[in-house]
C-alpha cells in the first residue's frame, strides 16, 4: 500500500503552550507536537512538518490569517492531506479565509485544544488523533476536527461558553 | 442539533486487561472503558453500554463470534452507530461473521488494543478515539478502526508481526 | 502497630493551581491534594486535613505567615507530625515564623512545587511523597522537604535561579 | 555543598517489568529505572548505576542473595549511600543476608514495587522517591523503604495479603 503524505502546519496556540516556572505562566515557546506524535501509531503516514508561525491566536492579525490560508491551500495541491494546528479563539477566522482562498486539492483539517498538552487532563491528544483520522477519511474541503466532531467550513463558529465548535446555524 | 445514539458493545480483550499484583499477571477482570470515556469529550453523543461478554479473544469459540455478529447487526438497526471493543487476535473473525450476518443499518466499527489501557504507553485511547470519530463519519458497513486507519470488512486480517490490521490483499 | 496521626495544612500555592480554559490562566481555585493522596500508599497514616487558606504565596501578608506559624506550632502538640503545603516564593518566611513561634512537639515539614500537579511534568508528587516520608523519620523541628532534600529552619532560602531551596550559608 | 555519591544496584523484579505485546505477558527485559530517575529532581546527587543481575526475585537462588549482599556491603564502604532495587517476593531474604554480611559504612536501602512502573497506577515512583530520600536521612544500616515506611533489617517480612512490608513481630 502506498504511503499517505500528510503536511502538518503549526501556528502556535493553546495546544502547544508550556509552563514557565519562574513566572508561573503558560506561554507559546516550544513545539510539543513532536511529543504527541511520538505517542501515536501512524504506520502508513509520512508527516511533513511546517512550522509556519508561533502566535497566540488572540494576537493574530489579518495578514497572519491570510498566510495560513494561502499556505494550507497551496500545500493541499501537493500533499494527500493537510492538518493545521491552531489556537481555538481565531481558528474559525483562518478556516473561513482558507475556504475563500480557492478549491483545495485534498482535505484541510484544522484542530486545536482548550487545555494545553502539558496539562494532565488535556484534550490535545484526542483532537490531534481525530484530525489525523479525519484527514484520511474525508474528501477535499476545509474542516475542523475536535471533540468527536468534524464540521465543514464555512459556517463554523466557536461556542465560547461550551468551549467547542458548532455550526453557526445550530 | 440532534444527539447521536451510539451503542458500545464490550467483549473483553487486551484493551480492558488489568494487573493482578498477587500473581503478576494481566487478566480480563473489570471494564476500564468507563475510565477511558471519562477522559474524552463527546458532547453530542449518548452512549448505550452493552457488556456482552468478557472473554480473551484467543479463547473465543464459534458461538461467541456468532453472538457478537448478531448483536452488532441487530443493534445497528436501532442506533446511529455501533462500536465493538474486541481482542485483536480474533477480531477479524468476528468482523467477517458480522458481514455475513446481514446488511447493517448504521456503521459498525470494531476496535481494540495491542497494549492494555492500564499501561503507560497504551494504544487503547488512540484506538477508542478513532472508533468514536469513525462511527460518526462512515456510511453503514462493517469496519475496524485502529492505528490511524479504517479498513472495511471483509478482507481484513491482523498482521501479527507488525501488530496491526491490514487488507488481506496488501 | 499504632497509627500515625498526620495533620496536613494547605495554604494554596503553585502545587494546587488549576487551569481555567476560558482565560488560559492557572489559578488557585480548588484543592488537588486529595487527588495526589489517592495515588500514594500510606497504610499506617491517618490524615487530618486542615484547609487553612487558599492564597498565592506572592500575595501573602504578615498576618498570613503568623497564622500559618501559630497553627502549625499548635497542631504539632496534638499530632505525630505536621505537613504544611505552601507556595515556594514565601515558604521560607513562613518557615522562619514557625521557628520563632515556639518549640514544636513533632516534626513540621513544609513542602510545595515549582510546577503545578496539573502539569504532566510536575514535581508535586515527588515533593509530597518526600514530605510524607520525612515527617515519619525526623525528630521534632521545622523543615522543608523538596527535590530529594530535607533542610532545617532557620537558615533556609529559595534559590530562584535554580528553582529549589538551599541553606543560606551555602 | 558537596555532592552525595549514591550507588544504585538493580537486580530485576516487578518494578522493571515491561509488556510484551506478542505474548501479552510482563517480563524482566529492560531497565526502566532511567525513565523514572529522569522524572525526579535530585540536584545534589551523583548516581552510580550497578546493573548486577536481571532476575525475577521468585527465581533467585542462594548465590544470588549472597552476591547482592556482598555487593551492597562492599559498595557501602565507598559510597555515601546504597539503594538496591529488588523484587518484593524475596527482598527480605536479601535484606537479612546483607545484615549478616558485615557492618555497613553507609545506609543500604532496599526498595521495589507491587505494580510495575509501566502501569498507570504503579507504586514504583513513590517507592523510588522514598528510597532516594531515606538514603540521605538515615544512619548506616540495612533498611527497606516502601509505601511511606522505612523498616530496619533484620526482622522485616513481606505481608503477602496486604502487599507490603511489616516488622515480623507486629
XYZ file of C-alpha atoms in Angstrom:
680
model
C 0.000 0.000 0.000
C 1.224 3.493 -0.795
C 2.130 5.961 1.899
C -0.061 8.903 2.807
C 1.767 12.230 2.568
C 0.481 14.442 5.382
C 1.511 18.077 5.778
C 1.133 19.413 9.334
C 1.177 23.197 9.685
C 1.715 24.567 13.199
C 0.777 28.136 14.121
C 1.030 28.193 17.929
C -1.969 28.294 20.182
C -3.029 26.702 23.449
C -2.261 23.155 22.380
C 1.485 23.940 22.376
C 1.685 26.132 25.468
C 4.329 25.240 28.037
C 4.759 26.280 31.662
C 7.342 28.839 32.783
C 8.237 28.065 36.427
C 9.820 31.486 37.035
C 6.715 33.454 36.050
C 4.030 30.838 36.711
C 2.531 31.489 33.264
C 1.758 29.379 30.213
C 3.427 30.622 27.029
C 3.890 29.586 23.418
C 7.579 28.815 23.490
C 8.317 25.396 22.136
C 6.504 22.951 19.933
C 5.094 19.947 21.756
C 3.617 18.364 18.634
C 6.596 16.038 18.322
C 5.947 14.625 21.786
C 2.320 13.971 20.892
C 3.101 12.384 17.536
C 5.632 10.069 19.203
C 2.791 8.582 21.267
C 0.507 7.820 18.325
C 0.738 4.943 15.875
C 0.501 6.206 12.297
C 2.172 3.394 10.346
C 1.246 4.436 6.791
C 1.720 8.179 7.130
C 4.760 10.297 6.276
C 4.463 13.616 8.065
C 5.963 16.825 6.684
C 6.155 19.415 9.486
C 5.679 23.090 8.520
C 6.344 25.462 11.463
C 4.639 28.487 9.919
C 4.372 30.753 12.960
C 4.145 30.612 16.754
C 1.430 33.079 17.693
C -1.272 33.018 20.339
C -4.376 33.126 18.158
C -5.820 36.063 20.159
C -2.917 38.116 18.806
C -3.281 37.055 15.169
C -3.714 39.800 12.610
C -5.246 39.911 9.172
C -2.038 39.005 7.375
C -1.473 36.026 9.710
C -4.837 34.574 8.689
C -4.058 35.235 5.025
C -0.679 33.496 5.296
C -2.236 30.461 6.989
C -4.961 30.267 4.330
C -2.621 30.535 1.354
C -0.113 28.083 2.813
C -2.798 25.493 3.564
C -4.372 25.889 0.133
C -1.090 25.599 -1.770
C 0.031 22.633 0.314
C -3.244 20.801 -0.369
C -2.284 20.544 -4.049
C 0.955 18.662 -3.373
C 0.011 16.551 -0.290
C -2.620 13.859 0.371
C -3.919 15.809 3.339
C -3.206 18.901 5.445
C -3.630 19.440 9.206
C -3.454 22.975 10.631
C -2.822 23.179 14.397
C -4.316 26.493 15.530
C -5.451 28.383 18.620
C -9.201 27.956 19.035
C -10.084 31.624 19.587
C -9.426 32.654 15.971
C -9.470 29.226 14.313
C -12.766 29.943 12.557
C -11.351 33.122 11.015
C -8.479 31.157 9.471
C -10.917 28.427 8.395
C -13.155 30.889 6.577
C -10.119 32.580 4.989
C -8.894 29.200 3.721
C -12.293 28.496 2.154
C -12.145 31.858 0.398
C -8.625 31.184 -0.916
C -9.564 28.612 -3.554
C -10.529 24.978 -4.091
C -8.399 22.546 -2.065
C -6.799 19.532 -3.704
C -7.010 17.449 -0.506
C -8.769 17.658 2.866
C -7.553 20.536 5.070
C -8.364 19.793 8.732
C -7.951 22.423 11.452
C -7.597 21.338 15.068
C -6.542 22.784 18.433
C -7.135 22.354 22.142
C -8.957 24.020 25.005
C -6.374 22.768 27.518
C -2.635 22.578 26.668
C -0.959 19.216 26.126
C 1.202 19.902 29.170
C -1.859 19.513 31.393
C -2.795 16.138 32.808
C -6.402 16.448 31.615
C -5.655 17.916 28.185
C -7.916 17.452 25.159
C -4.917 17.889 22.817
C -4.208 14.207 22.172
C -7.889 13.456 21.483
C -8.142 16.315 18.991
C -4.885 15.524 17.203
C -5.886 11.848 16.943
C -9.208 12.901 15.433
C -7.584 15.273 12.928
C -5.149 12.533 11.882
C -8.020 10.129 11.198
C -10.349 12.690 9.612
C -7.725 13.753 7.072
C -7.606 10.160 5.840
C -11.382 9.664 5.558
C -12.645 12.984 4.169
C -12.966 14.335 0.629
C -11.182 17.583 -0.308
C -12.610 20.524 1.657
C -11.888 22.680 4.730
C -12.881 21.274 8.147
C -12.342 21.461 11.890
C -11.964 18.181 13.833
C -12.255 18.418 17.605
C -14.232 16.893 20.479
C -15.560 13.916 18.498
C -16.929 16.110 15.699
C -15.974 17.115 12.172
C -17.547 20.351 10.857
C -17.086 21.800 7.357
C -16.267 25.461 6.656
C -17.776 27.941 6.021
C -20.416 28.274 8.711
C -18.478 27.131 11.788
C -18.077 29.222 14.970
C -16.578 28.702 18.422
C -19.143 28.382 21.203
C -17.167 30.153 23.945
C -19.413 29.026 26.795
C -19.354 25.365 25.784
C -15.672 25.542 24.818
C -16.149 23.781 21.492
C -17.068 24.370 17.838
C -20.618 24.312 16.427
C -22.370 25.126 13.158
C -23.389 28.809 13.121
C -26.943 27.804 12.234
C -27.329 25.437 15.177
C -28.677 19.620 16.818
C -29.911 16.081 17.466
C -27.972 13.658 19.601
C -26.089 10.704 18.173
C -27.163 7.382 19.708
C -24.045 5.222 19.964
C -24.157 1.602 21.128
C -20.842 0.321 22.529
C -20.536 -3.460 22.814
C -17.696 -4.758 25.003
C -16.403 -8.325 24.699
C -13.190 -8.309 26.757
C -9.766 -8.409 25.194
C -6.399 -6.778 25.819
C -7.758 -3.239 25.930
C -9.557 -3.986 29.222
C -6.906 -6.125 30.936
C -5.943 -5.169 34.476
C -2.946 -6.153 36.600
C -3.180 -8.677 39.449
C -0.441 -7.823 41.983
C -0.627 -11.220 43.720
C 0.021 -13.252 40.558
C 1.856 -10.652 38.492
C -0.424 -11.367 35.513
C -2.738 -9.307 33.339
C -6.318 -10.591 33.265
C -9.713 -9.616 31.913
C -11.449 -8.795 35.155
C -13.028 -5.393 35.092
C -14.124 -2.984 32.436
C -11.886 0.019 32.023
C -13.913 1.543 29.202
C -15.649 3.898 31.620
C -12.316 5.362 32.693
C -11.362 5.955 29.072
C -14.697 7.501 28.110
C -14.474 9.867 31.086
C -11.306 11.363 29.562
C -12.796 12.047 26.134
C -15.083 14.879 25.097
C -18.098 13.570 23.175
C -20.638 16.362 23.662
C -23.289 15.249 21.148
C -23.177 11.513 21.784
C -25.379 9.414 24.067
C -23.624 6.128 24.737
C -25.524 2.910 25.430
C -23.139 0.371 27.005
C -23.724 -3.321 26.184
C -21.452 -5.624 28.227
C -21.940 -8.695 26.045
C -19.118 -10.911 27.320
C -15.684 -10.698 28.952
C -13.534 -13.196 27.065
C -9.902 -13.127 25.979
C -10.313 -13.292 22.208
C -7.845 -16.203 21.960
C -10.409 -18.264 23.877
C -13.426 -17.257 21.781
C -15.436 -20.048 20.220
C -17.701 -20.226 17.210
C -20.843 -19.320 19.141
C -19.111 -16.312 20.705
C -18.382 -14.899 17.259
C -21.980 -15.623 16.178
C -23.388 -13.841 19.225
C -21.184 -10.797 18.641
C -22.186 -10.681 14.962
C -25.923 -10.981 15.580
C -25.883 -8.465 18.444
C -23.939 -5.896 16.411
C -26.184 -6.358 13.381
C -29.442 -6.066 15.330
C -28.187 -3.054 17.266
C -27.216 -1.273 14.031
C -30.898 -1.075 13.108
C -31.889 0.859 16.228
C -28.772 3.009 16.857
C -26.946 5.693 14.818
C -23.694 3.781 15.159
C -22.170 0.709 16.852
C -18.669 0.235 18.315
C -17.469 -3.276 19.218
C -14.474 -3.410 21.585
C -12.747 -6.717 20.875
C -9.449 -8.576 21.411
C -7.276 -8.168 18.323
C -6.337 -11.829 17.869
C -9.803 -12.902 16.714
C -11.267 -9.511 15.834
C -11.207 -10.282 12.109
C -13.218 -13.482 12.648
C -15.978 -11.522 14.377
C -15.747 -8.828 11.698
C -16.247 -11.347 8.903
C -19.094 -13.024 10.820
C -20.814 -9.650 11.220
C -20.551 -9.014 7.472
C -22.140 -12.404 6.825
C -24.995 -11.712 9.250
C -26.867 -9.192 7.096
C -26.906 -5.588 5.931
C -26.195 -3.101 8.730
C -28.448 -0.100 9.296
C -25.561 2.025 10.611
C -21.756 1.863 10.723
C -20.387 -0.967 12.892
C -16.796 -0.179 13.926
C -14.580 -2.747 15.667
C -11.592 -1.609 17.710
C -9.144 -2.986 20.290
C -5.609 -2.507 21.538
C -2.215 -4.146 21.357
C -1.268 -2.819 24.822
C -3.817 -2.608 27.663
C -5.147 0.761 28.823
C -3.507 0.147 32.195
C -0.094 0.543 30.568
C 1.564 3.929 30.405
C 2.269 3.548 26.664
C -1.080 2.040 25.674
C -2.645 2.428 22.237
C -6.137 1.992 23.741
C -7.089 5.675 23.982
C -5.919 6.370 20.419
C -7.946 3.473 19.039
C -11.102 4.266 21.007
C -10.873 7.926 19.945
C -10.584 6.801 16.325
C -13.537 4.416 16.570
C -15.658 7.162 18.159
C -14.906 9.520 15.279
C -15.137 6.916 12.503
C -18.610 5.833 13.598
C -19.794 9.410 13.029
C -18.210 9.850 9.589
C -18.786 6.498 7.874
C -21.707 5.094 5.897
C -23.355 1.853 7.062
C -20.910 -1.065 6.821
C -18.558 -3.165 8.959
C -15.100 -1.714 9.725
C -12.083 -1.832 12.018
C -10.615 1.491 13.233
C -7.157 1.301 14.808
C -3.701 2.869 14.440
C -4.823 5.797 12.267
C -6.591 3.533 9.750
C -10.135 2.481 8.902
C -10.483 -0.774 6.934
C -13.749 -2.299 5.677
C -14.717 -5.951 6.122
C -14.493 -8.459 4.519
C -10.871 -8.758 3.512
C -9.129 -7.538 6.688
C -6.535 -9.573 8.620
C -4.236 -8.975 11.580
C -0.561 -8.634 10.684
C 0.912 -10.345 13.759
C 4.487 -9.194 13.148
C 3.536 -5.556 12.653
C 0.921 -5.730 15.413
C -1.793 -4.023 13.366
C -4.551 -4.692 10.795
C -4.060 -4.675 7.018
C -6.081 -5.548 3.898
C -5.584 -9.241 3.055
C -4.613 -8.280 -0.491
C -1.876 -5.844 0.540
C 1.292 -1.242 65.171
C -0.225 2.077 66.134
C -1.379 4.568 63.568
C 0.489 7.773 62.788
C -1.675 10.883 63.164
C -0.624 13.305 60.428
C -2.030 16.844 60.171
C -1.800 18.338 56.668
C -2.253 22.106 56.465
C -2.933 23.534 52.997
C -2.394 27.217 52.209
C -2.665 27.390 48.398
C 0.314 27.884 46.169
C 1.535 26.542 42.846
C 1.127 22.889 43.785
C -2.667 23.278 43.814
C -3.110 25.563 40.789
C -5.665 24.507 38.189
C -6.192 25.640 34.599
C -9.030 27.966 33.573
C -9.839 27.239 29.900
C -11.770 30.489 29.403
C -8.890 32.750 30.480
C -5.956 30.474 29.744
C -4.525 31.123 33.211
C -3.525 28.990 36.174
C -5.285 29.919 39.408
C -5.629 28.709 42.977
C -9.216 27.537 42.871
C -9.606 24.008 44.099
C -7.543 21.684 46.209
C -5.841 18.915 44.274
C -4.188 17.377 47.324
C -6.905 14.737 47.544
C -6.106 13.526 44.033
C -2.434 13.238 44.915
C -3.038 11.457 48.205
C -5.310 8.950 46.442
C -2.336 7.836 44.347
C 0.017 7.212 47.260
C 0.088 4.240 49.598
C 0.210 5.373 53.231
C -1.162 2.331 55.069
C -0.340 3.333 58.647
C -1.202 7.025 58.459
C -4.444 8.781 59.386
C -4.505 12.179 57.713
C -6.323 15.165 59.200
C -6.787 17.823 56.521
C -6.712 21.481 57.614
C -7.623 23.874 54.765
C -6.246 26.996 56.417
C -6.240 29.399 53.456
C -6.031 29.410 49.661
C -3.571 32.202 48.828
C -0.893 32.522 46.187
C 2.209 32.854 48.354
C 3.324 36.010 46.471
C 0.217 37.705 47.913
C 0.707 36.531 51.491
C 0.856 39.213 54.154
C 2.373 39.359 57.592
C -0.717 38.061 59.356
C -0.969 35.114 56.907
C 2.536 33.993 57.879
C 1.692 34.438 61.565
C -1.478 32.361 61.222
C 0.390 29.575 59.432
C 3.121 29.575 62.074
C 0.767 29.506 65.057
C -1.469 26.834 63.503
C 1.493 24.570 62.659
C 3.004 25.017 66.104
C -0.225 24.298 67.991
C -1.025 21.317 65.790
C 2.437 19.821 66.414
C 1.499 19.352 70.068
C -1.520 17.142 69.340
C -0.363 15.265 66.180
C 2.543 12.883 65.429
C 3.616 15.064 62.527
C 2.574 18.152 60.544
C 2.929 18.865 56.808
C 2.384 22.408 55.516
C 1.718 22.680 51.758
C 2.857 26.174 50.770
C 3.772 28.288 47.737
C 7.549 28.282 47.304
C 8.028 32.034 46.901
C 7.285 32.848 50.529
C 7.684 29.389 52.071
C 10.897 30.380 53.846
C 9.163 33.345 55.515
C 6.521 31.026 56.982
C 9.224 28.520 57.939
C 11.193 31.151 59.860
C 7.989 32.439 61.512
C 7.147 28.906 62.643
C 10.607 28.526 64.184
C 10.097 31.772 66.068
C 6.667 30.675 67.353
C 7.902 28.123 69.892
C 9.244 24.616 70.295
C 7.379 22.044 68.196
C 6.099 18.810 69.715
C 6.524 16.890 66.438
C 8.242 17.403 63.077
C 6.717 20.219 60.987
C 7.605 19.700 57.314
C 6.911 22.363 54.680
C 6.654 21.371 51.026
C 5.449 22.833 47.724
C 6.077 22.598 43.992
C 7.719 24.568 41.198
C 5.264 23.145 38.645
C 1.574 22.531 39.482
C 0.252 18.997 39.888
C -1.965 19.566 36.867
C 1.112 19.583 34.651
C 2.375 16.379 33.108
C 5.940 17.021 34.328
C 5.054 18.273 37.800
C 7.357 17.938 40.803
C 4.339 17.964 43.148
C 4.020 14.200 43.659
C 7.758 13.825 44.331
C 7.719 16.597 46.921
C 4.561 15.392 48.673
C 5.956 11.838 48.789
C 9.156 13.188 50.345
C 7.287 15.274 52.932
C 5.153 12.252 53.873
C 8.257 10.142 54.482
C 10.314 12.880 56.156
C 7.611 13.566 58.732
C 7.871 9.931 59.842
C 11.673 9.846 60.102
C 12.578 13.221 61.619
C 12.778 14.464 65.198
C 10.648 17.470 66.257
C 11.766 20.607 64.398
C 10.809 22.796 61.414
C 11.935 21.629 57.951
C 11.371 21.897 54.214
C 11.328 18.658 52.163
C 11.586 19.073 48.395
C 13.709 17.863 45.481
C 15.341 14.971 47.353
C 16.486 17.198 50.225
C 15.442 17.959 53.780
C 16.666 21.290 55.217
C 16.073 22.566 58.753
C 14.868 26.090 59.592
C 16.109 28.688 60.308
C 18.707 29.397 57.629
C 16.893 28.161 54.512
C 16.251 30.312 51.427
C 14.814 29.767 47.957
C 17.383 29.818 45.161
C 15.225 31.464 42.496
C 17.588 30.694 39.613
C 17.901 27.010 40.468
C 14.227 26.782 41.435
C 14.891 24.947 44.684
C 15.749 25.501 48.367
C 19.288 25.758 49.779
C 20.962 26.642 53.083
C 21.562 30.393 53.249
C 25.238 29.756 54.079
C 25.880 27.545 51.055
C 27.728 21.923 49.293
C 29.378 18.616 48.476
C 27.715 16.062 46.254
C 26.154 12.873 47.571
C 27.568 9.744 45.920
C 24.694 7.278 45.570
C 25.198 3.732 44.272
C 22.025 2.158 42.820
C 22.121 -1.620 42.397
C 19.434 -3.128 40.152
C 18.527 -6.817 40.328
C 15.321 -7.076 38.259
C 11.913 -7.569 39.795
C 8.407 -6.279 39.222
C 9.389 -2.619 39.260
C 11.251 -3.034 35.955
C 8.827 -5.378 34.141
C 7.766 -4.389 30.632
C 4.893 -5.575 28.468
C 5.382 -7.943 25.519
C 2.566 -7.287 23.013
C 3.110 -10.564 21.143
C 2.679 -12.772 24.216
C 0.592 -10.469 26.387
C 2.931 -11.048 29.329
C 5.020 -8.870 31.612
C 8.720 -9.769 31.651
C 12.009 -8.521 33.062
C 13.608 -7.372 29.856
C 14.856 -3.831 30.046
C 15.677 -1.439 32.822
C 13.124 1.301 33.320
C 14.991 2.904 36.210
C 16.463 5.521 33.876
C 12.986 6.658 32.853
C 11.991 7.013 36.484
C 15.136 8.861 37.514
C 14.664 11.301 34.624
C 11.367 12.398 36.197
C 12.772 13.109 39.646
C 14.759 16.112 40.779
C 17.877 15.070 42.659
C 20.125 18.131 42.283
C 22.883 17.214 44.750
C 23.174 13.511 43.981
C 25.579 11.738 41.623
C 24.182 8.301 40.843
C 26.411 5.330 40.023
C 24.301 2.619 38.371
C 25.278 -1.014 39.043
C 23.247 -3.483 36.920
C 24.073 -6.545 38.985
C 21.508 -9.015 37.620
C 18.073 -9.106 35.976
C 16.189 -11.856 37.768
C 12.572 -12.220 38.847
C 13.010 -12.476 42.601
C 10.855 -15.651 42.733
C 13.630 -17.353 40.743
C 16.526 -16.112 42.884
C 18.815 -18.730 44.353
C 21.102 -18.794 47.357
C 24.122 -17.478 45.474
C 22.054 -14.598 44.009
C 21.195 -13.420 47.516
C 24.848 -13.789 48.582
C 26.051 -11.758 45.595
C 23.538 -8.981 46.301
C 24.534 -8.904 49.983
C 28.283 -8.778 49.361
C 27.966 -6.189 46.598
C 25.765 -3.918 48.716
C 28.053 -4.266 51.728
C 31.265 -3.543 49.802
C 29.684 -0.610 47.969
C 28.536 0.940 51.268
C 32.191 1.484 52.217
C 32.997 3.624 49.173
C 29.631 5.461 48.612
C 27.551 7.855 50.755
C 24.508 5.619 50.324
C 23.301 2.483 48.523
C 19.881 1.695 47.040
C 19.058 -1.882 45.997
C 16.089 -2.248 43.619
C 14.714 -5.747 44.199
C 11.638 -7.920 43.582
C 9.441 -7.869 46.677
C 8.895 -11.635 46.982
C 12.453 -12.354 48.106
C 13.563 -8.867 49.129
C 13.592 -9.785 52.830
C 15.921 -12.727 52.165
C 18.451 -10.419 50.512
C 17.945 -7.868 53.293
C 18.717 -10.435 56.002
C 21.717 -11.711 54.020
C 23.080 -8.170 53.758
C 22.762 -7.710 57.526
C 24.698 -10.937 58.050
C 27.449 -9.846 55.655
C 29.055 -7.233 57.889
C 28.719 -3.689 59.198
C 27.732 -1.184 56.503
C 29.646 2.053 56.058
C 26.562 3.915 54.807
C 22.785 3.367 54.686
C 21.723 0.479 52.401
C 18.068 0.918 51.396
C 16.129 -1.804 49.566
C 13.039 -0.903 47.557
C 10.745 -2.428 44.933
C 7.178 -2.272 43.678
C 3.968 -4.274 43.791
C 2.885 -2.926 40.375
C 5.390 -2.332 37.538
C 6.352 1.202 36.533
C 4.785 0.558 33.130
C 1.337 0.531 34.749
C -0.649 3.726 35.065
C -1.308 3.122 38.788
C 2.181 1.926 39.710
C 3.710 2.350 43.167
C 7.219 2.335 41.647
C 7.785 6.095 41.560
C 6.548 6.528 45.142
C 8.871 3.813 46.411
C 11.913 5.012 44.468
C 11.308 8.582 45.676
C 11.145 7.299 49.256
C 14.334 5.247 48.917
C 16.157 8.263 47.444
C 15.155 10.417 50.409
C 15.661 7.746 53.077
C 19.238 7.086 51.974
C 20.025 10.744 52.654
C 18.420 10.891 56.107
C 19.356 7.546 57.698
C 22.410 6.389 59.632
C 24.411 3.382 58.338
C 22.288 0.208 58.472
C 20.159 -2.046 56.248
C 16.560 -0.932 55.537
C 13.562 -1.290 53.244
C 11.737 1.893 52.142
C 8.317 1.406 50.553
C 4.729 2.584 50.995
C 5.536 5.537 53.261
C 7.533 3.378 55.692
C 11.163 2.678 56.500
C 11.870 -0.605 58.344
C 15.281 -1.823 59.555
C 16.648 -5.341 58.979
C 16.705 -7.905 60.464
C 13.116 -8.643 61.450
C 11.255 -7.486 58.331
C 8.882 -9.713 56.322
C 6.525 -9.248 53.382
C 2.833 -9.339 54.294
C 1.559 -11.066 51.145
C -2.118 -10.322 51.791
C -1.558 -6.615 52.416
C 1.057 -6.402 49.666
C 3.571 -4.500 51.780
C 6.396 -4.974 54.320
C 5.910 -5.164 58.106
C 8.006 -5.941 61.176
C 7.906 -9.690 61.883
C 6.890 -9.002 65.476
C 3.909 -6.811 64.567
